[in-house]
Coordinates of C-alpha atoms and ligand atoms in Angstrom, one line a residue:
M1 CA -15.5 -21.4 -3.6
K2 CA -15.0 -17.7 -4.7
N3 CA -14.6 -15.1 -2.1
I4 CA -17.2 -12.3 -2.5
Y5 CA -14.7 -9.6 -1.4
G6 CA -12.7 -10.2 -4.6
L7 CA -15.6 -9.5 -6.9
T8 CA -15.8 -6.2 -8.8
Y9 CA -19.2 -4.6 -9.2
V10 CA -19.2 -5.5 -12.9
Q11 CA -18.5 -9.1 -12.1
L12 CA -21.3 -9.1 -9.5
E13 CA -23.7 -7.8 -12.2
S14 CA -22.6 -10.6 -14.7
Y15 CA -23.1 -13.2 -11.9
L16 CA -26.7 -11.9 -11.3
L17 CA -27.5 -11.9 -15.1
E18 CA -26.2 -15.5 -15.4
L19 CA -28.6 -16.5 -12.6
G20 CA -31.4 -14.9 -14.6
E21 CA -31.7 -12.1 -12.0
K22 CA -31.8 -8.4 -12.5
K23 CA -28.6 -6.3 -12.5
S24 CA -30.5 -3.8 -10.3
K25 CA -29.9 -6.1 -7.3
A26 CA -26.2 -5.4 -7.4
P27 CA -26.3 -2.1 -5.5
F28 CA -28.1 -3.8 -2.5
I29 CA -25.5 -6.6 -2.3
Y30 CA -22.5 -4.2 -2.6
Q31 CA -24.0 -1.9 0.0
G32 CA -24.7 -4.8 2.3
L33 CA -21.1 -5.9 2.0
Y34 CA -19.3 -2.6 2.2
K35 CA -21.6 0.0 3.8
Q36 CA -23.7 -2.1 6.3
Q37 CA -20.8 -4.6 6.5
I38 CA -23.0 -7.6 7.2
D39 CA -21.6 -10.7 8.8
S40 CA -23.6 -13.2 6.7
L41 CA -24.8 -13.0 3.2
L42 CA -28.2 -14.0 4.5
D43 CA -28.4 -10.6 6.3
I44 CA -28.4 -8.5 3.1
P45 CA -31.5 -6.3 3.3
A46 CA -34.1 -5.9 0.5
I47 CA -33.1 -9.2 -1.3
R48 CA -35.3 -12.3 -1.3
Q49 CA -34.1 -15.2 0.8
S50 CA -33.8 -17.7 -2.1
L51 CA -31.3 -15.4 -3.9
L52 CA -29.4 -14.9 -0.7
K53 CA -29.2 -18.6 -0.2
Q54 CA -27.8 -19.0 -3.7
L55 CA -25.2 -16.3 -2.9
E56 CA -24.2 -18.1 0.2
E57 CA -23.8 -21.4 -1.7
D58 CA -21.6 -19.7 -4.3
F59 CA -19.4 -17.3 -2.2
S60 CA -17.4 -17.3 0.9
M61 CA -16.9 -14.2 3.1
T62 CA -13.6 -15.3 4.6
L63 CA -11.5 -12.4 6.0
P64 CA -7.8 -12.5 7.1
R65 CA -7.4 -13.9 10.7
L66 CA -5.9 -11.7 13.3
V67 CA -2.8 -13.2 14.9
E68 CA -1.4 -10.2 16.8
Q69 CA -2.4 -6.6 17.4
T70 CA 0.1 -4.0 18.7
E71 CA -0.9 -0.6 19.9
G72 CA 1.3 2.5 19.6
D73 CA 0.4 6.2 20.3
D74 CA -1.6 6.8 17.2
T75 CA -0.9 3.7 15.2
T76 CA -2.1 0.1 15.5
K77 CA -0.4 -2.7 13.8
F78 CA -2.1 -5.9 12.7
L79 CA -0.5 -9.2 11.9
F80 CA -2.8 -11.3 9.9
S81 CA -2.7 -15.0 8.9
L82 CA -4.3 -15.9 5.5
E83 CA -6.1 -19.1 4.6
D84 CA -2.9 -20.8 3.7
G85 CA -1.2 -19.7 6.9
S86 CA 0.8 -16.9 5.2
L87 CA 1.6 -13.9 7.4
I88 CA 1.0 -10.3 6.3
E89 CA 0.8 -6.9 8.1
A90 CA -1.3 -3.8 8.0
V91 CA -0.8 -0.6 10.0
L92 CA -3.6 1.8 11.0
M93 CA -2.6 5.4 11.4
R94 CA -5.0 7.8 13.1
Q95 CA -4.5 11.2 11.6
K96 CA -6.2 14.6 12.0
Y97 CA -7.8 14.2 8.6
G98 CA -9.0 10.6 9.1
N99 CA -7.9 7.1 9.4
S100 CA -5.3 5.8 7.0
L101 CA -4.5 2.2 6.5
C102 CA -1.3 0.9 5.1
I103 CA -1.8 -2.6 3.6
S104 CA 0.4 -5.3 2.3
S105 CA 0.3 -6.4 -1.4
Q106 CA 2.3 -9.7 -1.4
V107 CA 3.5 -12.4 1.0
G108 CA 7.2 -11.5 1.1
C109 CA 8.8 -9.4 -1.5
N110 CA 11.3 -10.0 -4.3
M111 CA 12.7 -6.5 -4.6
A112 CA 15.5 -7.1 -2.1
C113 CA 16.0 -3.4 -1.1
A114 CA 19.1 -3.5 1.2
F115 CA 17.6 -1.4 4.0
C116 CA 14.2 -3.1 4.1
Q117 CA 13.2 -5.9 6.5
S118 CA 10.5 -7.1 4.0
G119 CA 13.1 -7.9 1.4
R120 CA 14.5 -10.6 3.7
F121 CA 11.4 -12.8 3.2
K122 CA 11.4 -13.8 -0.5
K123 CA 8.1 -13.5 -2.2
V124 CA 5.9 -16.6 -1.6
R125 CA 2.9 -15.4 -3.6
N126 CA 0.8 -12.4 -4.6
L127 CA -2.2 -11.3 -2.5
L128 CA -5.6 -11.9 -4.1
P129 CA -8.0 -9.0 -4.5
E130 CA -10.1 -10.4 -1.6
E131 CA -7.1 -10.5 0.6
L132 CA -6.4 -6.9 -0.1
T133 CA -10.0 -5.8 0.5
G134 CA -10.2 -8.1 3.5
Q135 CA -7.6 -6.2 5.4
I136 CA -9.7 -3.1 5.2
I137 CA -13.0 -4.8 6.0
Y138 CA -11.6 -6.7 9.0
I139 CA -10.3 -3.6 10.6
Q140 CA -13.3 -1.4 9.9
K141 CA -15.6 -4.1 11.4
Q142 CA -13.4 -5.0 14.4
L143 CA -12.6 -1.5 15.4
H144 CA -16.0 0.1 14.4
L145 CA -14.3 2.8 12.4
T146 CA -14.2 4.2 8.9
I147 CA -11.0 4.1 6.9
S148 CA -10.7 7.2 4.6
N149 CA -7.3 6.7 3.1
I150 CA -5.5 3.6 1.8
V151 CA -1.7 3.4 1.1
L152 CA -0.2 0.3 -0.5
M153 CA 3.1 0.6 1.4
G154 CA 3.1 -2.5 3.5
I155 CA 4.9 -5.7 2.6
G156 CA 5.4 -6.4 -1.1
E157 CA 5.7 -4.5 -4.3
P158 CA 2.2 -3.7 -5.6
F159 CA 3.3 -3.4 -9.2
D160 CA 4.7 -6.9 -9.1
N161 CA 1.1 -7.9 -8.4
Y162 CA -0.4 -5.5 -10.9
D163 CA -3.6 -7.2 -12.1
N164 CA -4.8 -8.1 -8.6
V165 CA -4.0 -4.6 -7.3
M166 CA -5.9 -3.0 -10.1
Q167 CA -8.9 -5.2 -9.5
F168 CA -8.7 -4.3 -5.8
L169 CA -8.6 -0.6 -6.7
E170 CA -11.7 -1.0 -8.8
I171 CA -13.6 -2.8 -5.9
I172 CA -12.8 -0.2 -3.3
S173 CA -13.5 2.8 -5.5
H174 CA -17.0 1.8 -6.4
P175 CA -19.6 4.3 -5.2
H176 CA -22.0 1.5 -3.8
G177 CA -19.0 0.0 -2.0
L178 CA -16.3 1.6 0.1
A179 CA -16.3 4.6 -2.4
L180 CA -12.7 5.5 -1.8
G181 CA -12.0 8.1 -4.4
P182 CA -8.7 8.4 -6.4
R183 CA -7.3 11.1 -4.1
H184 CA -7.7 8.7 -1.1
V185 CA -5.6 5.8 -2.4
T186 CA -1.9 5.8 -3.0
V187 CA 0.1 3.0 -4.6
S188 CA 3.8 3.0 -3.7
T189 CA 6.3 1.4 -6.0
C190 CA 10.1 0.8 -5.9
G191 CA 10.2 1.8 -9.6
L192 CA 8.9 -0.8 -12.0
V193 CA 8.8 1.4 -15.1
P194 CA 6.4 -0.6 -17.5
Q195 CA 3.8 -0.8 -14.7
I196 CA 4.1 2.9 -13.9
E197 CA 3.4 3.7 -17.5
Q198 CA 0.4 1.3 -17.5
Y199 CA -0.9 2.8 -14.2
A200 CA -0.7 6.3 -15.8
S201 CA -3.4 5.4 -18.3
H202 CA -5.9 4.7 -15.4
P203 CA -6.0 8.1 -13.7
A204 CA -9.2 7.2 -11.9
H205 CA -7.5 4.5 -9.8
G206 CA -5.3 6.5 -7.4
L207 CA -2.2 8.5 -6.6
L208 CA 1.3 7.3 -7.1
A209 CA 4.3 7.3 -4.8
I210 CA 7.8 6.3 -5.9
S211 CA 10.4 5.1 -3.5
L212 CA 13.4 7.0 -4.9
H213 CA 15.8 7.0 -1.9
A214 CA 18.8 8.2 -4.1
P215 CA 19.2 10.6 -7.0
D216 CA 22.3 8.9 -8.4
D217 CA 22.5 5.5 -10.0
E218 CA 25.5 4.4 -8.0
T219 CA 23.8 4.8 -4.6
R220 CA 20.4 3.7 -5.8
S221 CA 21.6 0.5 -7.4
R222 CA 23.4 -0.3 -4.2
L223 CA 20.3 0.3 -2.1
M224 CA 17.7 -1.0 -4.6
P225 CA 18.5 -3.8 -7.1
V226 CA 15.5 -2.7 -9.2
N227 CA 17.6 0.3 -10.3
R228 CA 19.9 -1.9 -12.3
R229 CA 16.9 -2.7 -14.5
Y230 CA 15.3 0.7 -14.5
P231 CA 17.9 3.4 -13.7
V232 CA 17.0 6.9 -12.3
A233 CA 16.7 8.7 -15.7
Q234 CA 14.3 6.1 -17.1
L235 CA 12.3 6.1 -13.9
M236 CA 12.0 9.9 -13.8
D237 CA 10.8 9.9 -17.5
A238 CA 8.1 7.4 -16.7
A239 CA 7.1 9.4 -13.6
R240 CA 6.9 12.6 -15.7
S241 CA 4.7 10.9 -18.3
C242 CA 2.4 9.8 -15.5
I243 CA 2.1 13.4 -14.2
L244 CA 1.3 14.6 -17.7
K245 CA -1.3 11.9 -18.4
A246 CA -3.0 11.8 -14.9
G247 CA -2.5 15.4 -14.0
K248 CA -1.6 14.5 -10.5
K249 CA 1.4 15.2 -8.3
I250 CA 3.7 12.2 -7.6
M251 CA 5.3 11.7 -4.2
L252 CA 8.9 10.8 -4.1
E253 CA 9.8 8.9 -0.9
Y254 CA 13.2 9.4 0.4
V255 CA 14.4 7.4 3.4
M256 CA 17.3 9.2 5.1
L257 CA 20.3 6.9 5.6
Q258 CA 23.3 8.3 7.4
E259 CA 26.3 8.9 5.1
I260 CA 24.6 6.9 2.3
N261 CA 22.0 9.1 0.7
D262 CA 22.0 12.2 2.9
H263 CA 24.8 14.3 1.5
P264 CA 24.0 17.9 0.4
W265 CA 25.3 17.1 -3.1
Q266 CA 22.6 14.4 -3.3
A267 CA 20.0 17.0 -2.3
Q268 CA 21.2 19.3 -5.0
L269 CA 21.2 16.5 -7.6
L270 CA 17.7 15.5 -6.5
A271 CA 16.5 19.1 -7.0
D272 CA 18.1 19.2 -10.4
L273 CA 16.4 16.0 -11.3
I274 CA 13.0 17.3 -10.3
G275 CA 13.4 20.7 -12.0
C276 CA 10.0 22.4 -12.0
D277 CA 7.9 19.3 -12.3
A278 CA 5.0 18.3 -10.0
F279 CA 6.8 16.1 -7.5
H280 CA 6.5 16.2 -3.8
V281 CA 9.4 14.9 -1.8
N282 CA 8.8 13.2 1.5
L283 CA 11.8 12.8 3.7
I284 CA 11.4 9.8 6.0
P285 CA 13.6 9.1 9.0
Y286 CA 14.9 5.5 8.7
N287 CA 13.3 3.1 11.1
E288 CA 16.3 1.1 12.2
T289 CA 15.7 -2.6 11.8
Q290 CA 17.9 -5.2 13.3
N291 CA 21.2 -6.0 11.6
L292 CA 20.7 -4.4 8.3
G293 CA 23.7 -2.1 8.8
F294 CA 22.0 1.2 8.2
T295 CA 21.7 4.2 10.5
Q296 CA 19.1 6.9 10.7
S297 CA 20.4 10.2 9.5
S298 CA 20.9 12.8 12.2
R299 CA 18.4 15.6 12.6
E300 CA 21.0 18.1 11.4
R301 CA 21.6 16.1 8.2
I302 CA 17.9 15.8 7.5
L303 CA 17.4 19.6 8.0
E304 CA 20.4 20.4 5.8
F305 CA 19.0 18.2 3.1
Y306 CA 15.6 19.8 3.5
D307 CA 17.0 23.3 3.2
V308 CA 18.8 22.5 -0.1
L309 CA 15.5 21.3 -1.6
K310 CA 13.6 24.3 -0.2
K311 CA 16.2 26.7 -1.7
N312 CA 15.6 25.1 -5.0
H313 CA 11.8 25.6 -4.7
I314 CA 11.0 21.9 -4.3
T315 CA 7.9 20.9 -2.4
V316 CA 9.2 18.9 0.5
T317 CA 7.8 17.5 3.8
M318 CA 9.5 15.6 6.6
R319 CA 7.5 12.6 7.8
R320 CA 7.3 12.3 11.5
E321 CA 8.5 8.9 12.6
F322 CA 5.3 7.0 12.3
G323 CA 4.9 3.8 14.1
S324 CA 8.4 3.1 15.3
S325 CA 7.0 2.3 18.8
V326 CA 4.9 -0.5 17.2
N327 CA 7.7 -1.7 14.9
A328 CA 5.8 -0.4 12.0
A329 CA 8.6 -0.4 9.4
C330 CA 8.0 -2.9 6.7
G331 CA 8.1 -6.5 7.8
Q332 CA 9.2 -5.8 11.3
L333 CA 6.2 -7.3 13.1
R334 CA 6.3 -10.4 11.0
A335 CA 10.1 -10.8 11.6
D336 CA 9.6 -10.4 15.4
Y337 CA 6.7 -12.8 15.5
E338 CA 8.6 -15.5 13.5
K339 CA 11.6 -15.1 15.8
Q340 CA 9.4 -15.6 18.9
Q341 CA 7.9 -18.7 17.3
K342 CA 11.3 -20.2 16.8
Q343 CA 12.4 -19.6 20.4
Ligands
SAH1 N1 7.4 -1.9 -2.6 C1 6.8 -0.6 -2.4 C2 6.0 -0.5 -1.1 C3 6.5 -1.1 0.1 S1 7.7 -0.3 1.1 C4 7.9 0.5 -2.4 O1 9.0 0.1 -2.5 O2 7.5 1.6 -2.5 C5 7.0 1.2 1.7 C6 8.1 2.2 1.9 O3 8.8 2.0 3.2 C7 9.1 2.3 0.8 O4 9.4 3.6 0.5 C8 10.3 1.6 1.5 O5 11.5 1.9 0.9 C9 10.2 2.1 2.9 N2 10.9 1.4 4.0 C10 11.3 0.1 4.0 N3 12.0 -0.1 5.1 C11 12.0 1.0 5.8 C12 12.6 1.4 7.1 N4 13.2 0.5 7.9 N5 12.4 2.7 7.5 C13 11.7 3.5 6.8 N6 11.2 3.3 5.6 C14 11.3 2.0 5.1

């Protein structure tokens, strides 16, 4: 049975037409699902019962099942189990400007970044559109709150699950549904160049963040195997074409790793690489995960790096260490949970 949370608005319209119904019923169904957030398809207002019964026969409304919820100061971390028992994570961040939710895009990840806990669990499968939407709906319903920003920065590489992620973005942006506009959704990639180029031709879908983490190929290839396929120069060219086509700034994420990528010469090289283009650098303190052999850069080193970028007129921010008290770095909760289960 198909899951209704995986259906785009256009697919819902075609379904109705196939039944011999009017397309004009689609807004009521989408609003029931995403605005009123009904628990049963039979509860959708303004639609006759026989059609609702048909909907109920044709679609499930299964959401991810909560396994564990961990509270931090202004973050809540959710560990979910999917229908096949796969475990994924989502992190809710309460910010001044609204609630942001960081969601996972795959079960495991094949990108194998050396510093990332998620890379230790090889990819099992891609998440389906309904499993992406389901993370948002579950949390909104359970906590009675509205999520105003979505970031695809949880477990997985969203562009290694391109079609499902694009379908998901279409679902959540629809005005009769969650109506999350393109400035409220960010897809983060480790640097899959062909998909960055493809994404650039869909400016309505959302913003883009690139996990750069080093400006030189030697360091980046050591940290991120994807760099051997798409080196820095090629990645930056794709990013520039994305800025030109979509007319939006791109965020470059830079996790600060002591004595690895935090040298002042690397800050200068990064500034030269950016030049005067519309990039925004976000310096992120490394969240130390067990036994991966990396250390968080000292505060002085981060400030020095920041100063070099500032002097070169680069837009740069320093991310406060979000979620470390709830083990919010990628894959940490899942790793802890699986360790407990083994004991
Ligand atoms: N695959 C995508 C999205 C998932 S990772 C990507 O690479 O962008 C989300 C971000 O968290 C990435 O920038 C990743 O490099 C970073 N990250 C991974 N482990 C981290 C850690 N222990 N501390 C801080 N950031 C981490």
